[in-house]
Short mmCIF file of C-alpha atoms in Angstrom, two decimals:
data_model
loop_
_atom_site.label_atom_id
_atom_site.label_comp_id
_atom_site.label_asym_id
_atom_site.label_seq_id
_atom_site.Cartn_x
_atom_site.Cartn_y
_atom_site.Cartn_z
CA MET A 1 48.72 -20.05 45.05
CA SER A 2 49.34 -21.01 48.68
CA LYS A 3 45.81 -22.47 48.95
CA LEU A 4 46.43 -24.63 45.90
CA ARG A 5 49.75 -25.80 47.29
CA ASP A 6 48.18 -26.62 50.66
CA ARG A 7 45.44 -28.63 48.92
CA ALA A 8 48.02 -30.54 46.92
CA GLU A 9 49.98 -31.37 50.05
CA ARG A 10 46.93 -32.36 52.08
CA GLU A 11 44.90 -34.24 49.46
CA ILE A 12 46.56 -34.90 46.13
CA GLY A 13 49.94 -35.99 47.54
CA PRO A 14 48.57 -38.83 49.69
CA ARG A 15 46.35 -40.01 46.81
CA LEU A 16 49.33 -40.22 44.48
CA ILE A 17 51.22 -42.21 47.09
CA VAL A 18 48.36 -44.70 47.37
CA ALA A 19 48.05 -44.97 43.59
CA ALA A 20 51.76 -45.63 43.22
CA SER A 21 51.46 -48.44 45.74
CA THR A 22 49.34 -50.62 43.43
CA VAL A 23 52.23 -51.86 41.29
CA THR A 24 53.78 -54.83 43.10
CA ALA A 25 55.57 -57.05 40.56
CA PRO A 26 58.72 -54.89 40.21
CA ALA A 27 59.04 -54.62 43.98
CA ARG A 28 58.76 -58.39 44.43
CA ALA A 29 61.37 -58.96 41.74
CA ALA A 30 63.72 -56.45 43.35
CA ALA A 31 63.30 -58.12 46.76
CA ALA A 32 64.01 -61.54 45.25
CA ALA A 33 67.17 -60.15 43.65
CA ARG A 34 68.33 -58.79 46.98
CA ARG A 35 67.85 -62.18 48.65
CA ALA A 36 69.65 -63.96 45.80
CA THR A 37 72.72 -61.81 46.42
CA GLY A 38 72.57 -62.22 50.21
CA ARG A 39 71.28 -58.74 50.94
CA SER A 40 68.59 -57.73 53.41
CA GLY A 41 65.41 -55.83 52.88
CA ARG A 42 65.22 -52.26 54.15
CA LEU A 43 62.41 -50.42 55.85
CA GLU A 44 62.86 -46.66 56.11
CA LEU A 45 60.93 -45.01 58.94
CA TYR A 46 60.82 -41.24 59.10
CA PHE A 47 59.76 -40.26 62.61
CA GLY A 48 59.94 -37.57 65.27
CA PHE A 49 60.84 -38.18 68.89
CA ASP A 50 58.50 -35.34 69.84
CA GLU A 51 55.27 -37.11 68.81
CA PRO A 52 53.58 -40.16 70.40
CA THR A 53 52.38 -41.52 67.05
CA SER A 54 56.00 -41.85 65.97
CA ALA A 55 56.87 -43.46 69.28
CA PHE A 56 54.17 -46.05 68.69
CA ALA A 57 55.42 -46.72 65.15
CA VAL A 58 59.01 -47.25 66.30
CA ILE A 59 58.02 -49.62 69.10
CA ASP A 60 55.43 -51.57 67.11
CA LEU A 61 57.56 -51.98 63.99
CA GLU A 62 60.59 -53.00 66.05
CA GLN A 63 58.50 -55.91 67.31
CA ARG A 64 57.07 -56.80 63.90
CA LEU A 65 60.49 -56.86 62.26
CA GLN A 66 61.88 -59.43 64.67
CA GLY A 67 62.77 -62.59 62.76
CA ARG A 68 62.79 -60.82 59.40
CA LYS A 69 65.97 -60.17 57.42
CA VAL A 70 65.10 -56.50 57.11
CA ILE A 71 67.23 -53.50 58.10
CA PHE A 72 65.21 -51.08 60.23
CA ASP A 73 66.46 -47.75 58.88
CA LEU A 74 65.39 -45.28 61.57
CA LEU A 75 65.51 -41.76 60.13
CA PRO A 76 64.64 -39.07 62.69
CA VAL A 77 63.47 -35.65 61.56
CA VAL A 78 62.69 -32.41 63.38
CA GLU A 79 61.30 -30.07 60.73
CA ARG A 80 58.40 -31.48 58.71
CA GLY A 81 54.78 -30.80 57.87
CA ILE A 82 53.23 -27.93 55.97
CA LYS A 83 55.17 -24.69 56.38
CA GLU A 84 53.30 -22.16 58.55
CA ASP A 85 50.43 -24.60 58.97
CA PRO A 86 47.65 -22.74 60.88
CA ALA A 87 46.38 -26.02 62.27
CA LEU A 88 49.73 -27.13 63.68
CA ASP A 89 48.87 -26.63 67.35
CA ARG A 90 45.59 -28.52 66.98
CA LYS A 91 47.37 -31.35 65.17
CA ARG A 92 49.93 -31.68 67.95
CA ILE A 93 47.21 -31.77 70.60
CA TYR A 94 45.29 -34.38 68.61
CA GLY A 95 48.53 -36.34 68.24
CA VAL A 96 48.55 -36.89 72.00
CA THR A 97 44.96 -38.16 71.88
CA ASP A 98 45.82 -40.43 68.97
CA GLY A 99 48.95 -41.64 70.74
CA ARG A 100 46.84 -42.71 73.70
CA ARG A 101 44.64 -44.78 71.37
CA LEU A 102 47.59 -46.34 69.59
CA GLY A 103 49.45 -47.18 72.79
CA ARG A 104 46.56 -49.31 73.99
CA ARG A 105 47.01 -51.52 70.92
CA ILE A 106 50.35 -52.74 72.24
CA GLY A 107 49.54 -52.64 75.94
CA LEU A 108 51.12 -49.25 76.70
CA THR A 109 49.57 -46.34 78.56
CA LEU A 110 50.49 -42.83 77.44
CA SER A 111 52.08 -41.00 80.36
CA ARG A 112 52.04 -37.48 78.91
CA SER A 113 49.01 -35.28 78.39
CA GLU A 114 50.73 -32.40 76.57
CA PRO A 115 52.70 -32.23 73.30
CA ILE A 116 56.49 -31.99 73.33
CA ASP A 117 58.16 -29.12 71.52
CA PRO A 118 60.29 -30.62 68.69
CA GLN A 119 63.34 -28.69 69.84
CA GLN A 120 63.24 -30.43 73.22
CA THR A 121 64.04 -33.76 71.59
CA ALA A 122 66.15 -32.47 68.70
CA PHE A 123 69.30 -33.71 70.46
CA LEU A 124 68.00 -37.29 70.17
CA ALA A 125 67.47 -36.85 66.43
CA ASP A 126 71.03 -35.47 66.14
CA TRP A 127 72.44 -38.55 67.88
CA VAL A 128 70.42 -41.14 66.00
CA ALA A 129 71.00 -39.60 62.58
CA ALA A 130 74.75 -39.87 63.12
CA ALA A 131 74.77 -43.50 64.29
CA PRO A 132 75.12 -46.70 62.24
CA ARG A 133 71.95 -48.70 61.64
CA GLY A 134 71.71 -51.94 63.56
CA ALA A 135 70.40 -53.67 66.66
CA ALA A 136 71.94 -51.19 69.11
CA LEU A 137 70.32 -48.20 67.43
CA THR A 138 66.95 -49.94 67.22
CA ARG A 139 67.12 -50.80 70.94
CA PHE A 140 67.97 -47.21 71.82
CA CYS A 141 65.19 -45.69 69.71
CA ALA A 142 62.54 -48.05 71.06
CA ALA A 143 63.68 -47.51 74.65
CA ALA A 144 63.89 -43.73 74.24
CA CYS A 145 60.39 -43.62 72.74
CA ARG A 146 59.04 -45.67 75.64
CA ARG A 147 60.74 -43.41 78.17
CA LEU A 148 59.56 -40.21 76.49
CA TRP A 149 55.91 -41.13 76.05
CA PHE A 150 55.00 -44.16 78.12
CA GLU A 151 57.20 -44.09 81.23
CA GLY A 152 56.93 -40.59 82.68
CA ASP A 153 55.99 -37.00 82.05
CA GLY A 154 58.88 -35.11 83.60
CA PRO A 155 61.48 -32.84 82.01
CA ILE A 156 63.54 -34.22 79.13
CA GLU A 157 67.12 -34.35 80.38
CA ALA A 158 69.84 -35.18 77.89
CA GLU A 159 71.97 -36.76 80.62
CA ARG A 160 69.42 -39.52 81.25
CA TYR A 161 69.25 -40.36 77.57
CA GLU A 162 73.02 -40.36 77.28
CA GLU A 163 73.10 -43.03 79.98
CA LEU A 164 70.65 -45.07 77.91
CA TRP A 165 72.80 -44.51 74.82
CA ARG A 166 75.90 -45.78 76.61
CA GLU A 167 73.99 -48.87 77.73
CA CYS A 168 73.14 -49.63 74.10
CA PHE A 169 76.40 -48.61 72.41
CA GLY A 170 79.09 -48.61 75.10
CA SER A 171 80.24 -45.13 74.09
CA ALA A 172 79.07 -41.51 74.05
CA PRO A 173 76.74 -40.26 71.30
CA ILE A 174 77.90 -38.02 68.48
CA ALA A 175 75.53 -35.29 67.28
CA ASP A 176 75.07 -34.51 63.60
CA GLN A 177 72.48 -31.87 62.74
CA ALA A 178 73.45 -32.04 59.07
CA ALA A 179 72.41 -35.70 59.00
CA VAL A 180 68.98 -34.75 60.36
CA ARG A 181 68.62 -32.10 57.64
CA ALA A 182 69.56 -34.80 55.10
CA ASN A 183 66.80 -37.05 56.48
CA GLU A 184 64.29 -34.22 56.18
CA LYS A 185 65.36 -33.55 52.60
CA LYS A 186 65.17 -37.24 51.71
CA MET A 187 61.70 -37.53 53.21
CA ALA A 188 60.47 -34.51 51.25
CA GLY A 189 61.95 -35.96 48.07
CA ARG A 190 60.18 -39.27 48.65
CA GLY A 191 56.79 -37.58 48.88
CA PRO A 192 55.29 -37.57 52.41
CA TYR A 193 55.32 -34.35 54.37
CA GLU A 194 54.32 -35.69 57.78
CA THR A 195 55.52 -38.37 60.21
CA PRO A 196 55.56 -41.23 60.98
CA ALA A 197 55.99 -42.44 57.42
CA ALA A 198 57.41 -45.79 56.33
CA TRP A 199 58.90 -46.68 52.95
CA ILE A 200 59.70 -50.21 51.82
CA GLY A 201 59.82 -51.85 48.43
CA GLY A 202 58.67 -48.74 46.59
CA ARG A 203 55.57 -48.28 48.74
CA TRP A 204 54.66 -45.65 51.33
CA PHE A 205 52.66 -46.26 54.48
CA PHE A 206 51.34 -43.87 57.10
CA ALA A 207 53.02 -45.90 59.80
CA GLN A 208 50.92 -45.10 62.86
CA ASP A 209 47.86 -46.89 61.43
CA ARG A 210 49.38 -49.24 58.88
CA SER A 211 51.80 -51.48 60.78
CA ALA A 212 49.74 -54.59 60.01
CA GLN A 213 49.70 -53.67 56.32
CA ILE A 214 53.46 -53.10 56.46
CA ALA A 215 53.93 -56.62 57.81
CA ASP A 216 51.66 -57.97 55.06
CA TRP A 217 53.65 -56.13 52.39
CA LEU A 218 56.88 -57.57 53.81
CA ASP A 219 55.35 -61.02 53.48
CA GLN A 220 54.37 -60.31 49.87
CA LEU A 221 57.95 -59.28 49.17
CA GLY A 222 59.22 -62.52 50.69
CA TRP A 223 60.62 -61.06 53.92
CA THR A 224 58.61 -63.43 56.10
CA VAL A 225 59.37 -64.21 59.72
CA LYS A 226 61.87 -67.06 60.03
#
């Protein structure tokens, strides 16, 4: 039974997500209705501070969303992936290699050569999950991702990131582990089991390699750069 479940998670799940992405008319109508009532679009990004592919997605999408009336809903998670995955260590090592490739796309050089344990950055997820969405949170997440993966390889000290938080918000962070668990539950309910994953207008994207397609989908929905 576990082998069948693993196959479903690895193969069938992503195929269903792609198949569901082919229906566009309802999404365009829903986006038009939001604009007609003065509301913004919303892009949900499920990501982990502990992985460079997520760092790339946060930084790249933050740039691509500039000028668009779209809320960048940054939803950090800690626990994700296939439970008791025997390939987890290899995936995390490969993630560093992939992060190096992705960073070059936006002119950044990866400064770490080893994976980060998710628990080392869990405090960042606790802070971000508790904070209101908006420009200050986006600035913090992008800056924290740069610092973690592209601006040094030293120990991860909460005090340094609290200073960055105060620069962005003008106050101390509040931690909320329950909010992180809620993000993880929401992500699992949406379908994807791994990060970074983006959801907008009823469509999923594997965000580390689909940022250009995300921008194209935003244009199709009418959320073009002003």
